[in-house]
XYZ file of C-alpha atoms in Angstrom:
774
model
C 34.260 27.866 22.188
C 34.726 24.734 20.131
C 32.804 21.814 21.581
C 34.775 18.703 22.484
C 34.328 15.625 20.308
C 35.571 12.149 21.122
C 36.324 9.344 18.641
C 33.115 7.485 19.391
C 32.240 4.165 17.748
C 31.366 3.241 14.155
C 28.197 1.407 15.231
C 25.307 1.708 15.407
C 24.684 4.026 12.489
C 22.844 7.277 13.104
C 22.730 9.607 16.099
C 22.408 7.601 19.325
C 21.850 9.194 22.719
C 23.236 7.216 25.684
C 22.241 9.475 28.571
C 25.471 11.473 28.599
C 25.941 12.482 24.989
C 25.382 11.462 21.385
C 27.391 9.181 19.098
C 27.211 10.259 15.440
C 28.021 7.960 12.509
C 27.696 8.348 8.743
C 28.682 5.910 5.996
C 30.332 7.308 2.864
C 32.704 5.266 0.776
C 33.878 8.174 -1.385
C 33.734 11.262 0.865
C 36.958 12.977 1.938
C 35.557 14.697 5.033
C 32.299 14.849 6.996
C 31.284 17.798 9.148
C 28.597 17.603 11.817
C 26.507 20.773 11.985
C 24.603 21.620 15.194
C 21.654 24.022 15.262
C 19.842 25.679 18.152
C 16.563 26.435 16.368
C 14.621 25.129 13.399
C 14.818 28.475 11.625
C 18.583 28.946 12.097
C 20.047 30.308 8.878
C 23.399 28.656 9.528
C 24.667 26.188 12.074
C 25.863 27.405 15.462
C 28.662 24.833 15.484
C 30.429 22.848 12.793
C 32.536 19.879 13.953
C 34.534 17.520 11.769
C 33.920 13.858 12.609
C 37.402 12.743 13.720
C 37.419 9.007 12.983
C 36.770 6.769 9.987
C 36.303 3.004 10.278
C 35.310 0.837 7.312
C 33.991 3.885 5.432
C 32.024 5.030 8.493
C 32.816 8.535 9.778
C 32.109 8.799 13.491
C 32.477 10.898 16.611
C 30.931 11.299 20.075
C 29.779 14.665 21.401
C 29.364 14.674 25.183
C 26.617 16.756 26.724
C 24.189 16.726 23.792
C 20.606 15.749 24.555
C 17.462 14.608 22.747
C 15.906 17.387 20.718
C 19.280 18.494 19.364
C 19.045 19.588 15.721
C 21.823 18.536 13.381
C 22.804 17.853 9.793
C 25.879 16.943 7.760
C 28.113 18.638 5.224
C 29.959 16.033 3.187
C 33.097 16.893 1.238
C 34.351 15.226 -1.918
C 34.531 15.758 -5.664
C 31.661 17.351 -7.529
C 31.904 15.552 -10.870
C 28.450 14.500 -12.132
C 29.948 12.871 -15.247
C 31.615 10.316 -12.984
C 28.593 10.048 -10.691
C 30.086 12.090 -7.819
C 27.838 14.869 -6.476
C 29.418 16.052 -3.220
C 28.686 19.659 -2.279
C 29.433 20.837 1.302
C 27.272 23.928 0.720
C 24.239 21.677 1.004
C 23.079 20.582 4.461
C 22.161 16.893 4.346
C 19.669 14.771 6.253
C 21.130 11.843 8.198
C 19.873 8.642 6.465
C 19.371 7.175 9.958
C 17.595 10.248 11.391
C 14.712 9.245 13.675
C 12.919 12.573 13.261
C 13.121 15.652 11.034
C 12.301 19.194 12.062
C 10.540 20.096 8.810
C 10.066 19.299 5.160
C 12.237 21.034 2.524
C 11.625 24.705 1.869
C 11.769 25.029 -1.917
C 12.593 28.717 -1.718
C 16.068 27.655 -0.534
C 18.883 26.589 -2.918
C 18.425 22.853 -2.355
C 19.989 21.837 -5.661
C 23.721 21.036 -5.743
C 24.088 22.601 -9.169
C 23.488 26.067 -10.520
C 19.958 25.930 -11.925
C 20.699 28.926 -14.112
C 17.449 30.645 -13.248
C 15.310 28.111 -15.140
C 12.601 26.969 -12.698
C 10.682 25.390 -15.553
C 13.189 22.553 -15.516
C 11.366 21.175 -12.500
C 12.753 18.824 -9.907
C 14.111 16.117 -12.156
C 11.239 13.740 -11.695
C 11.574 13.549 -7.924
C 9.000 11.265 -6.475
C 6.423 11.315 -9.228
C 3.886 8.824 -7.970
C 3.203 5.918 -10.256
C 0.568 3.401 -11.245
C 2.330 0.515 -12.921
C -0.412 -1.648 -14.306
C -0.353 -5.279 -15.320
C 2.194 -4.657 -18.040
C 4.405 -2.833 -15.572
C 4.256 0.317 -17.653
C 1.007 2.124 -16.994
C 1.039 5.847 -16.207
C 2.389 6.923 -12.860
C 0.536 8.631 -10.036
C 1.548 12.099 -11.022
C 4.289 14.077 -12.681
C 3.610 16.277 -15.643
C 4.031 14.096 -18.704
C 1.895 11.821 -20.796
C 2.090 8.101 -20.121
C 4.139 7.350 -23.205
C 6.768 9.917 -22.266
C 6.986 8.511 -18.750
C 7.489 4.990 -20.036
C 10.254 6.292 -22.262
C 11.906 7.803 -19.200
C 11.952 4.435 -17.477
C 13.956 3.082 -20.466
C 13.176 -0.551 -19.723
C 16.205 -2.800 -19.259
C 18.809 -0.252 -20.212
C 17.252 2.707 -18.418
C 19.744 4.957 -20.213
C 18.133 8.314 -21.022
C 19.284 10.248 -24.059
C 21.526 13.242 -23.472
C 19.339 16.169 -22.398
C 18.546 18.627 -25.152
C 18.657 21.367 -22.497
C 21.779 23.036 -21.054
C 24.150 21.075 -18.825
C 22.931 22.769 -15.673
C 23.863 19.976 -13.258
C 27.552 20.175 -14.266
C 27.999 23.593 -12.654
C 28.237 23.445 -8.856
C 26.125 25.798 -6.742
C 27.970 27.307 -3.758
C 24.947 28.910 -2.114
C 24.230 27.540 1.365
C 21.014 25.529 1.776
C 20.931 25.216 5.567
C 18.149 27.750 6.112
C 15.677 25.748 4.016
C 16.915 22.186 4.473
C 15.273 19.824 6.990
C 17.267 19.332 10.177
C 17.695 15.909 11.713
C 16.684 15.501 15.372
C 18.336 13.476 18.154
C 15.605 11.289 19.683
C 15.146 9.623 23.065
C 13.498 6.266 22.297
C 12.138 5.568 25.774
C 8.410 4.779 25.771
C 6.055 3.000 28.178
C 4.800 0.143 26.033
C 3.259 -1.485 29.138
C 3.178 -5.010 27.787
C 2.014 -4.083 24.289
C 1.612 -7.227 22.208
C 0.907 -7.501 18.487
C -2.521 -8.935 17.636
C -0.789 -11.500 15.360
C -3.914 -12.007 13.259
C -3.590 -15.019 10.990
C -3.361 -14.176 7.302
C -6.572 -16.010 6.446
C -8.440 -13.975 9.081
C -6.985 -10.612 8.032
C -9.140 -7.816 6.608
C -7.061 -4.815 5.537
C -8.255 -1.207 5.605
C -6.026 0.992 3.435
C -6.149 4.429 5.023
C -4.508 7.842 4.938
C -3.789 9.282 8.398
C -5.012 12.764 7.548
C -7.701 11.803 5.055
C -9.587 9.698 7.592
C -9.294 12.069 10.542
C -9.322 15.613 9.149
C -13.104 16.096 9.047
C -14.274 13.513 11.573
C -16.668 15.243 13.992
C -15.941 12.770 16.790
C -12.212 13.512 16.813
C -11.093 16.579 18.805
C -10.207 19.431 16.467
C -6.608 19.614 17.680
C -6.081 15.929 16.846
C -7.558 15.888 13.365
C -5.087 14.986 10.651
C -2.714 13.287 13.087
C -1.545 9.979 14.507
C -3.339 10.818 17.740
C -6.531 11.368 15.780
C -6.238 7.951 14.170
C -5.879 6.449 17.655
C -8.817 8.391 19.092
C -11.863 6.658 20.548
C -14.015 7.798 17.631
C -11.640 6.412 14.993
C -11.160 3.095 16.768
C -14.921 2.776 17.234
C -15.340 3.034 13.459
C -12.676 0.411 12.776
C -14.183 -1.956 15.334
C -17.752 -1.594 14.097
C -16.604 -2.043 10.517
C -14.731 -5.190 11.545
C -11.350 -4.666 9.880
C -8.319 -6.292 11.517
C -5.433 -4.228 10.104
C -4.781 -0.664 9.009
C -2.477 -0.287 6.019
C -1.244 3.287 6.356
C -0.288 5.242 3.269
C 3.354 6.345 3.599
C 4.305 7.758 6.995
C 8.071 7.869 6.486
C 9.242 11.482 6.463
C 8.563 12.814 2.989
C 8.869 15.825 0.709
C 6.586 17.423 -1.828
C 8.168 17.845 -5.237
C 9.175 21.373 -6.220
C 7.026 21.244 -9.352
C 3.958 20.397 -7.261
C 4.829 23.093 -4.727
C 5.024 25.624 -7.549
C 1.406 24.746 -8.450
C 0.367 25.496 -4.864
C -0.171 21.786 -4.086
C 1.548 19.152 -1.941
C 2.390 15.483 -2.305
C -0.564 14.301 -0.226
C -0.094 10.546 -0.628
C 3.548 10.721 0.444
C 5.271 8.384 -2.027
C 8.346 10.608 -1.962
C 10.451 9.439 0.955
C 13.223 11.518 2.504
C 14.060 9.619 5.718
C 13.407 5.909 6.242
C 13.465 5.930 10.068
C 11.490 9.097 10.781
C 7.689 9.222 11.136
C 6.298 12.092 9.076
C 6.065 15.213 11.194
C 3.130 16.522 9.165
C 0.906 14.036 11.040
C 2.082 15.006 14.540
C -0.194 16.952 16.877
C 2.503 17.300 19.533
C 5.551 18.697 17.756
C 8.401 17.835 15.382
C 11.400 17.669 17.712
C 10.973 13.974 18.487
C 7.389 14.233 19.722
C 6.202 12.658 16.463
C 8.014 9.460 17.423
C 6.247 9.214 20.772
C 2.878 10.038 19.210
C 3.294 7.354 16.568
C 4.122 4.767 19.230
C 1.071 5.788 21.238
C -1.075 5.299 18.132
C 0.262 1.790 17.570
C -0.242 0.923 21.226
C -3.878 2.070 21.143
C -4.639 0.207 17.928
C -3.044 -2.973 19.261
C -5.139 -2.704 22.402
C -8.180 -2.694 20.116
C -6.897 -5.808 18.304
C -5.943 -3.908 15.155
C -2.627 -4.426 13.393
C -0.597 -1.627 11.784
C 0.944 -2.188 8.347
C 3.088 0.504 6.728
C 3.143 1.302 3.021
C 6.902 1.775 2.522
C 8.799 3.293 -0.404
C 12.317 1.875 -0.521
C 12.502 1.795 -4.324
C 13.280 5.500 -4.822
C 13.740 8.713 -2.846
C 12.698 12.347 -3.046
C 16.002 13.340 -4.691
C 14.865 12.545 -8.227
C 17.188 12.187 -11.218
C 20.313 14.127 -12.218
C 18.323 17.379 -12.121
C 16.778 16.654 -8.731
C 17.623 18.258 -5.378
C 20.448 17.229 -3.043
C 18.858 16.529 0.332
C 20.559 13.428 1.713
C 21.841 10.277 -0.024
C 22.787 12.002 -3.279
C 25.229 14.258 -1.465
C 26.494 11.586 0.951
C 27.491 8.856 -1.488
C 25.664 8.914 -4.814
C 27.421 5.803 -6.122
C 26.474 3.719 -3.100
C 22.839 4.619 -2.681
C 21.547 4.899 -6.260
C 21.653 2.764 -9.376
C 23.573 4.769 -11.943
C 23.815 4.042 -15.654
C 26.979 1.891 -15.865
C 28.673 3.637 -18.788
C 27.203 7.081 -18.172
C 26.938 7.556 -14.386
C 25.761 11.128 -14.658
C 22.318 9.570 -15.121
C 20.175 7.298 -12.987
C 18.648 3.961 -13.877
C 14.948 4.509 -13.380
C 12.774 1.444 -12.844
C 10.335 3.482 -10.765
C 9.219 6.322 -13.012
C 10.307 8.702 -10.246
C 13.769 9.687 -11.441
C 15.960 7.254 -9.516
C 16.147 3.696 -8.178
C 17.623 2.873 -4.777
C 20.651 0.587 -5.153
C 19.760 -2.405 -2.980
C 22.500 -4.349 -4.777
C 25.050 -2.487 -2.616
C 25.558 -3.973 0.845
C 25.362 -0.641 2.665
C 22.124 0.411 0.966
C 20.630 -3.001 1.642
C 21.651 -2.616 5.293
C 19.933 0.777 5.389
C 16.682 -0.778 4.168
C 16.885 -3.754 6.533
C 17.846 -1.622 9.536
C 14.875 0.617 8.794
C 12.482 -2.325 8.580
C 13.768 -3.841 11.829
C 13.520 -0.470 13.566
C 9.856 -0.080 12.668
C 9.116 -3.562 14.011
C 11.279 -3.650 17.135
C 11.116 -0.006 18.225
C 7.827 1.208 16.728
C 5.966 -2.145 17.040
C 4.388 -2.188 13.568
C 3.097 -5.510 12.283
C 4.050 -5.551 8.620
C 4.816 -3.723 5.422
C 3.414 -3.168 1.972
C 6.369 -2.561 -0.364
C 5.743 0.026 -3.060
C 7.058 -1.082 -6.491
C 8.628 -4.107 -4.840
C 9.993 -5.527 -8.106
C 12.540 -2.692 -8.201
C 14.011 -3.886 -4.898
C 14.694 -7.361 -6.259
C 16.292 -6.544 -9.598
C 19.725 -7.927 -10.430
C 21.748 -6.152 -13.074
C 18.518 -5.626 -14.976
C 15.866 -8.286 -14.404
C 13.723 -9.248 -11.420
C 15.421 -12.001 -9.386
C 13.432 -14.264 -7.038
C 16.758 -15.270 -5.477
C 17.956 -11.733 -4.805
C 19.745 -10.784 -1.591
C 16.758 -8.648 -0.658
C 14.553 -11.724 -0.348
C 17.280 -13.866 1.223
C 17.916 -11.435 4.053
C 14.249 -10.938 4.873
C 13.524 -14.670 4.816
C 16.313 -15.541 7.256
C 15.763 -12.561 9.535
C 14.164 -13.701 12.824
C 12.265 -10.402 13.140
C 11.166 -9.537 9.606
C 10.275 -13.083 8.537
C 7.493 -13.069 11.144
C 5.846 -9.876 9.941
C 3.220 -9.422 7.277
C 5.007 -8.851 3.950
C 2.966 -7.464 1.057
C 4.422 -6.704 -2.366
C 3.187 -4.308 -4.955
C 4.562 -6.831 -7.461
C 5.587 -4.581 -10.315
C 7.680 -1.587 -11.304
C 7.737 0.427 -14.546
C 10.793 -1.203 -16.114
C 10.776 -3.990 -18.679
C 9.921 -7.313 -17.039
C 8.763 -5.547 -13.919
C 5.277 -7.053 -13.796
C 5.695 -10.010 -11.420
C 2.241 -10.812 -10.051
C 2.364 -14.407 -8.804
C 6.147 -14.597 -8.859
C 7.177 -13.428 -5.408
C 8.552 -16.132 -3.087
C 6.909 -17.808 -0.107
C 6.242 -15.645 2.964
C 5.057 -12.875 0.645
C 1.546 -11.826 -0.227
C 0.837 -9.623 -3.225
C -1.513 -6.907 -4.322
C -3.461 -8.819 -6.959
C -4.435 -6.412 -9.730
C -5.633 -9.373 -11.785
C -8.346 -9.692 -9.162
C -9.177 -5.985 -9.358
C -9.520 -5.961 -13.128
C -11.472 -9.228 -13.355
C -14.048 -8.186 -10.784
C -14.477 -4.732 -12.307
C -14.862 -6.124 -15.816
C -17.294 -8.827 -14.720
C -19.709 -6.390 -13.103
C -19.276 -3.919 -15.939
C -20.286 -6.682 -18.346
C -16.973 -7.060 -20.200
C -15.911 -10.440 -18.746
C -17.473 -13.864 -18.556
C -17.419 -16.097 -15.498
C -14.345 -18.226 -16.277
C -11.710 -15.806 -15.024
C -13.924 -14.679 -12.158
C -13.969 -18.265 -10.890
C -10.216 -18.144 -10.294
C -10.462 -14.811 -8.501
C -13.299 -15.920 -6.211
C -11.315 -18.955 -5.094
C -7.966 -17.337 -4.271
C -6.301 -17.129 -7.714
C -4.859 -20.629 -7.680
C -3.684 -20.048 -11.259
C -1.238 -17.479 -9.875
C -0.199 -18.904 -6.513
C -0.859 -22.634 -6.150
C 2.014 -23.966 -8.269
C 4.638 -22.245 -6.088
C 3.330 -23.792 -2.885
C 1.608 -20.647 -1.665
C -1.837 -20.385 -0.126
C -4.997 -18.451 -1.062
C -3.986 -15.671 1.327
C -1.010 -14.904 -0.935
C -3.572 -12.889 -2.871
C -4.437 -9.494 -1.406
C -7.710 -8.854 -3.189
C -8.933 -5.354 -3.866
C -11.428 -3.645 -6.139
C -10.287 -0.103 -5.377
C -7.241 1.411 -3.674
C -5.916 4.888 -2.928
C -4.607 4.917 -6.499
C -7.562 5.176 -8.868
C -11.290 5.705 -8.607
C -13.076 5.329 -5.301
C -15.842 2.738 -5.228
C -18.470 5.442 -5.648
C -16.648 6.959 -8.615
C -16.032 3.559 -10.204
C -19.783 3.258 -10.776
C -20.328 6.968 -11.518
C -17.740 7.959 -14.127
C -16.638 6.612 -17.495
C -13.642 8.939 -17.679
C -11.148 10.387 -15.215
C -11.517 14.040 -14.233
C -8.124 15.117 -12.900
C -8.130 18.754 -13.983
C -7.581 19.939 -10.395
C -4.104 18.383 -10.466
C -2.929 21.019 -12.929
C -1.600 18.554 -15.485
C -4.193 18.927 -18.207
C -5.943 15.689 -17.195
C -2.990 13.737 -18.616
C -2.052 12.130 -15.309
C -3.691 9.023 -13.900
C -4.558 5.830 -15.700
C -7.149 5.649 -18.467
C -7.651 1.922 -17.919
C -10.302 2.039 -15.202
C -12.939 -0.535 -16.276
C -15.516 1.867 -14.838
C -19.100 2.551 -15.924
C -21.284 5.552 -15.114
C -24.600 3.742 -15.746
C -25.863 6.397 -18.097
C -24.869 9.679 -16.467
C -21.348 11.048 -16.005
C -20.915 12.065 -12.383
C -23.614 12.863 -9.826
C -27.193 12.094 -10.834
C -30.657 12.797 -9.474
C -32.253 10.027 -11.535
C -33.594 7.473 -8.997
C -33.101 4.595 -11.459
C -29.447 5.483 -11.978
C -28.899 6.003 -8.253
C -30.473 2.667 -7.328
C -28.380 0.760 -9.868
C -25.166 2.463 -8.766
C -25.865 1.640 -5.129
C -26.530 -1.990 -6.033
C -23.294 -2.177 -8.009
C -21.380 -0.861 -5.009
C -22.912 -3.609 -2.928
C -22.098 -6.175 -5.614
C -18.441 -5.157 -5.731
C -18.123 -5.170 -1.948
C -19.909 -8.524 -1.696
C -17.633 -10.063 -4.315
C -14.580 -8.813 -2.427
C -15.692 -10.067 0.987
C -16.899 -13.429 -0.345
C -13.638 -14.221 -2.170
C -10.878 -16.432 -0.811
C -7.689 -14.531 -0.077
C -7.133 -11.352 1.938
C -9.630 -8.546 1.253
C -8.404 -4.959 1.254
C -10.939 -2.148 1.561
C -10.092 1.344 0.388
C -10.892 3.637 3.315
C -14.003 5.668 2.654
C -15.569 3.233 0.227
C -17.762 1.953 3.032
C -19.327 5.427 3.354
C -19.564 6.274 -0.347
C -16.526 8.580 -0.545
C -16.198 10.468 -3.824
C -13.275 12.322 -5.397
C -15.539 13.747 -8.132
C -13.952 11.512 -10.754
C -10.319 12.281 -9.862
C -8.494 8.945 -10.093
C -5.089 10.377 -9.158
C -5.635 12.621 -6.142
C -2.007 12.301 -5.031
C -1.620 16.093 -4.705
C -5.055 16.961 -3.300
C -4.664 17.676 0.403
C -8.172 19.097 0.720
C -11.841 18.138 0.862
C -11.487 16.220 -2.392
C -9.406 13.593 -0.587
C -10.550 13.935 3.021
C -13.439 11.762 4.174
C -16.825 13.462 4.375
C -18.518 12.180 7.548
C -21.810 14.017 6.994
C -23.625 10.882 5.851
C -26.995 10.912 4.163
C -29.293 7.912 4.415
C -27.836 6.107 1.396
C -24.291 6.390 2.727
C -25.375 5.206 6.178
C -27.018 2.187 4.576
C -23.865 1.402 2.607
C -21.824 1.480 5.804
C -24.232 -0.838 7.613
C -24.261 -3.200 4.635
C -20.446 -3.313 4.619
C -20.411 -4.052 8.343
C -22.766 -6.993 7.815
C -20.643 -8.337 4.984
C -17.485 -8.233 7.074
C -19.282 -9.808 10.031
C -20.462 -12.597 7.747
C -16.931 -13.219 6.521
C -15.519 -13.290 10.036
C -18.195 -15.724 11.218
C -17.865 -18.214 8.355
C -14.724 -20.374 8.112
C -15.619 -21.371 4.538
C -14.865 -17.801 3.445
C -11.396 -17.845 5.051
C -9.800 -21.049 3.838
C -6.108 -21.776 4.350
C -5.965 -24.220 1.443
C -7.069 -24.046 -2.163
C -10.194 -25.927 -3.163
C -9.782 -29.403 -4.593
C -13.250 -29.659 -6.116
C -13.517 -33.193 -4.755
C -15.397 -34.864 -1.927
C -13.921 -34.418 1.525
C -13.665 -37.544 3.666
C -16.173 -37.472 6.502
C -18.480 -35.138 4.643
C -21.057 -35.817 2.019
C -19.985 -32.647 0.213
C -17.360 -31.460 -2.191
C -15.417 -28.525 -0.824
C -16.843 -26.418 -3.682
C -19.544 -27.074 -6.258
C -20.373 -24.739 -9.149
C -23.959 -24.457 -10.402
C -25.745 -23.121 -13.418
C -28.953 -21.154 -12.795
C -30.969 -24.290 -13.618
C -29.418 -26.078 -10.618
C -27.166 -28.391 -12.609
C -23.442 -28.564 -11.921
C -21.370 -26.542 -14.341
C -19.385 -28.302 -17.035
C -16.138 -27.008 -18.606
C -18.182 -25.827 -21.576
C -20.460 -23.778 -19.322
C -17.540 -21.637 -18.168
C -16.811 -20.435 -21.692
C -20.391 -20.063 -22.873
C -20.909 -16.619 -24.452
C -23.693 -15.882 -21.964
C -21.894 -17.091 -18.823
C -22.670 -14.111 -16.652
C -24.533 -15.940 -13.910
C -23.072 -18.597 -11.619
C -23.729 -20.169 -8.289
C -21.329 -21.969 -6.007
C -21.704 -23.936 -2.813
C -19.087 -23.953 -0.055
C -19.229 -27.022 2.165
C -19.161 -25.990 5.808
C -17.968 -29.394 7.023
C -15.750 -29.948 4.001
C -12.970 -27.610 5.082
C -10.396 -30.274 5.953
C -8.789 -27.825 8.390
C -7.698 -27.750 12.017
C -7.632 -24.908 14.510
C -4.645 -23.727 16.583
C -5.147 -26.538 19.121
C -5.784 -29.212 16.545
C -9.545 -28.989 16.778
C -11.493 -29.641 13.554
C -12.905 -26.497 11.986
C -16.351 -26.512 10.466
C -19.007 -23.963 9.789
C -22.143 -23.293 7.846
C -22.578 -24.421 4.277
C -23.111 -21.370 2.102
C -24.607 -20.939 -1.346
C -23.538 -17.855 -3.312
C -25.626 -16.801 -6.317
C -24.329 -14.194 -8.772
C -26.268 -12.586 -11.592
C -24.337 -10.030 -13.689
C -26.972 -10.034 -16.435
C -28.989 -6.909 -17.135
C -32.232 -8.774 -16.482
C -33.635 -10.764 -13.532
C -32.831 -14.459 -13.334
C -34.211 -17.391 -11.330
C -31.805 -19.845 -9.703
C -32.889 -23.344 -8.800
C -31.756 -24.035 -5.245
C -29.825 -27.330 -5.037
C -31.582 -30.087 -3.152
C -30.751 -33.550 -4.474
C -27.751 -34.163 -2.215
C -27.031 -30.857 -0.604
C -29.918 -29.805 1.550
C -33.520 -29.108 2.263
C -33.868 -25.536 3.458
C -31.900 -22.325 2.910
C -31.894 -19.011 4.765
C -31.101 -15.767 2.917
C -28.249 -13.877 4.619
C -27.366 -11.283 1.988
C -29.166 -10.039 -1.100
C -27.645 -6.994 -2.768
C -30.979 -5.975 -4.269
C -31.339 -4.060 -0.998
C -28.964 -2.435 1.460
C -31.044 -3.712 4.354
C -31.086 -7.160 5.871
C -33.281 -9.718 4.110
C -36.666 -9.746 5.813
C -36.759 -12.361 8.564
C -40.460 -12.906 7.836
C -39.582 -14.471 4.491
C -39.720 -18.262 4.953
C -36.539 -20.220 4.411
C -36.274 -21.573 0.896
C -36.628 -25.292 0.305
C -34.216 -27.135 -1.937
C -35.501 -27.404 -5.482
C -37.355 -24.117 -5.274
C -36.412 -21.114 -7.357
C -34.814 -17.966 -6.036
C -35.179 -14.762 -8.020
C -32.152 -12.530 -8.384
C -32.805 -9.112 -9.805
C -30.516 -7.869 -12.533
C -26.924 -7.330 -11.388
C -27.152 -8.723 -7.866
C -25.638 -11.233 -5.432
C -27.294 -13.413 -2.833
C -25.803 -15.515 -0.044
C -27.856 -18.332 1.478
C -27.092 -20.560 4.466
C -28.020 -24.227 4.671
C -30.458 -24.862 7.519
C -31.201 -28.560 7.069
C -29.225 -31.379 5.528
C -30.426 -34.658 4.087
C -28.568 -37.083 6.326
C -29.589 -40.086 4.249
C -27.915 -38.649 1.210
C -24.800 -37.964 3.261
C -24.673 -41.564 4.463
C -25.124 -42.870 0.941
C -22.333 -40.656 -0.314
C -19.922 -41.768 2.451
C -20.753 -45.427 1.781
C -20.134 -44.911 -1.898
C -16.721 -43.441 -1.140
C -15.796 -46.411 1.057
C -16.891 -48.845 -1.587
């Protein structure tokens, strides 16, 4: 019997359950007919019912089916012309995912005919570049996070401004339509009941200057953790377990930045190598939490489990930030699969080459670029963002390849509609907004150029800090990075916390591998070690890979502490790559995007050295959280602050004298000291109370030999207490007497020390204040 269907309403988009039935809507400007397909089981070969949506309003097909309930599986067949030369790729033989689906029953089964064209029996043609992860460096054109081509070939695919690929030398496979049905291997969308007992859940609302980000993979962190129940490992529930939260709390981080959790797909070419897209930068559905991380089921249970995770983390005072991929989808280029948007309205959802719309403009290195210049696509992105904030209670977003979202006809546009809508939106404008400020197209590198409200991943910081401790960079550039990168952000009216500082991230070497390998070792990825960046600024300290030499081991451990100390002592927002605090290694693989195994999962069987590294990291974070001078809201002025006898920052040479402009460019400038005035903050708290703290002295020696620093005394203080010294992982011995001003403090080669002022010469302070008044 044919099920009844009523006209329904054209809004809201998606499948919405109202207690009595479900309203279905789908936007397609060019389709001629849309059929709703209902399934009874995930493994149904074909749909049990096929119902044409009866109404069309403003390009929205819609209909209401009474009696349907949450858990109902569905998909769409969209009719229209199949004419790739004109950019039309409709094929009703292909079951399509609802762009507004709140859950999916599975990921694509690549044994099914998921391509809209006849592939002609040539599997070697791959998936058309679908979702190849990327690593756009400072020039916006570094090698991506995967794929199967050398960096130069990938940059050629991006095609810069024009993005017009040459005609393929291969056959015209995508011009011949494939009539084989894909329903048995295509993901099914799921009707979801959104009710959840939030019980007064409130976001922690941590101020930017107080934020410490922990970039973490849901499965990687939980899969091998002995304190997490076995049935919860690898899942959202595992990340919200008591054992996981205890680690986050002891470490002291304030926010988790989750690698992609939107429903995703592994590329066919990776699947054929027996691997999966582990990182997840290959989005299929922008509203659906990835079912692969659900311990409770994939028929809507993943939604409830995700909410429970957020609720638990909020209760612990920890924010949740999502790494989101709105710049491209899993459908790849003209040779990619047809899973959703491509078969619904290719012209609307993707940027096609204007005079040759068979092809896709590719600013992402992943085969396609989402067309946020079209109002409906922009609405899709904004509706998704609002959903994750209002319904799922997340606290912010890190936008993958964000420059691609703000391109006009070709170039990046700071005045784009994408920014305008977010800035005026009463929900999104209050969230944490982080840009990966580049893409792989020409002019895509935009570090420092995003508008107010935005923070940015600062790869200038990453490279400067790595090069300084490797010995390739003098102190001048490091000075900017330690103080919040004012050269990048101050002129546009932004604050130090516009800079999200990081030394390592999921993409690249781990901290352990950064000091243990000169070269990448990505052979396990099956791409001939061609994938992943070669520009690592790493140093193995004499031995490639693991070493039993105690001298090498000691130096590597000290360099880890130096890099962590530099990160946590810098102004801006520090981001820690999960696992670095326990010495995680990927055995030199700097592109483990397809390694869903022990290579990527955290090893929690800690030896003594790794335990010491964790404790040292905890102390560093505790120091940062306790010292307002390390979390400034304003850039340093370098001048005296009224009411204090101190400048807000003073730079010292090892001999105790203040640094001159010439000192910064001296060929041997690899050792600096700087003093942060604890009562020279010129800042107020939330209730208008003055903020002050300890005065700290930071001493840095990147030389390969020990160096004595003269402790300042003339106007700054009498006695100093050592808080941190990276020569050791342990706390500085409390039996060591506090250092008097004018004495010398020995830093071993390649080390950092942090000292706290215990006594202050009040007479000098009075003299200084009087001098200012005069």
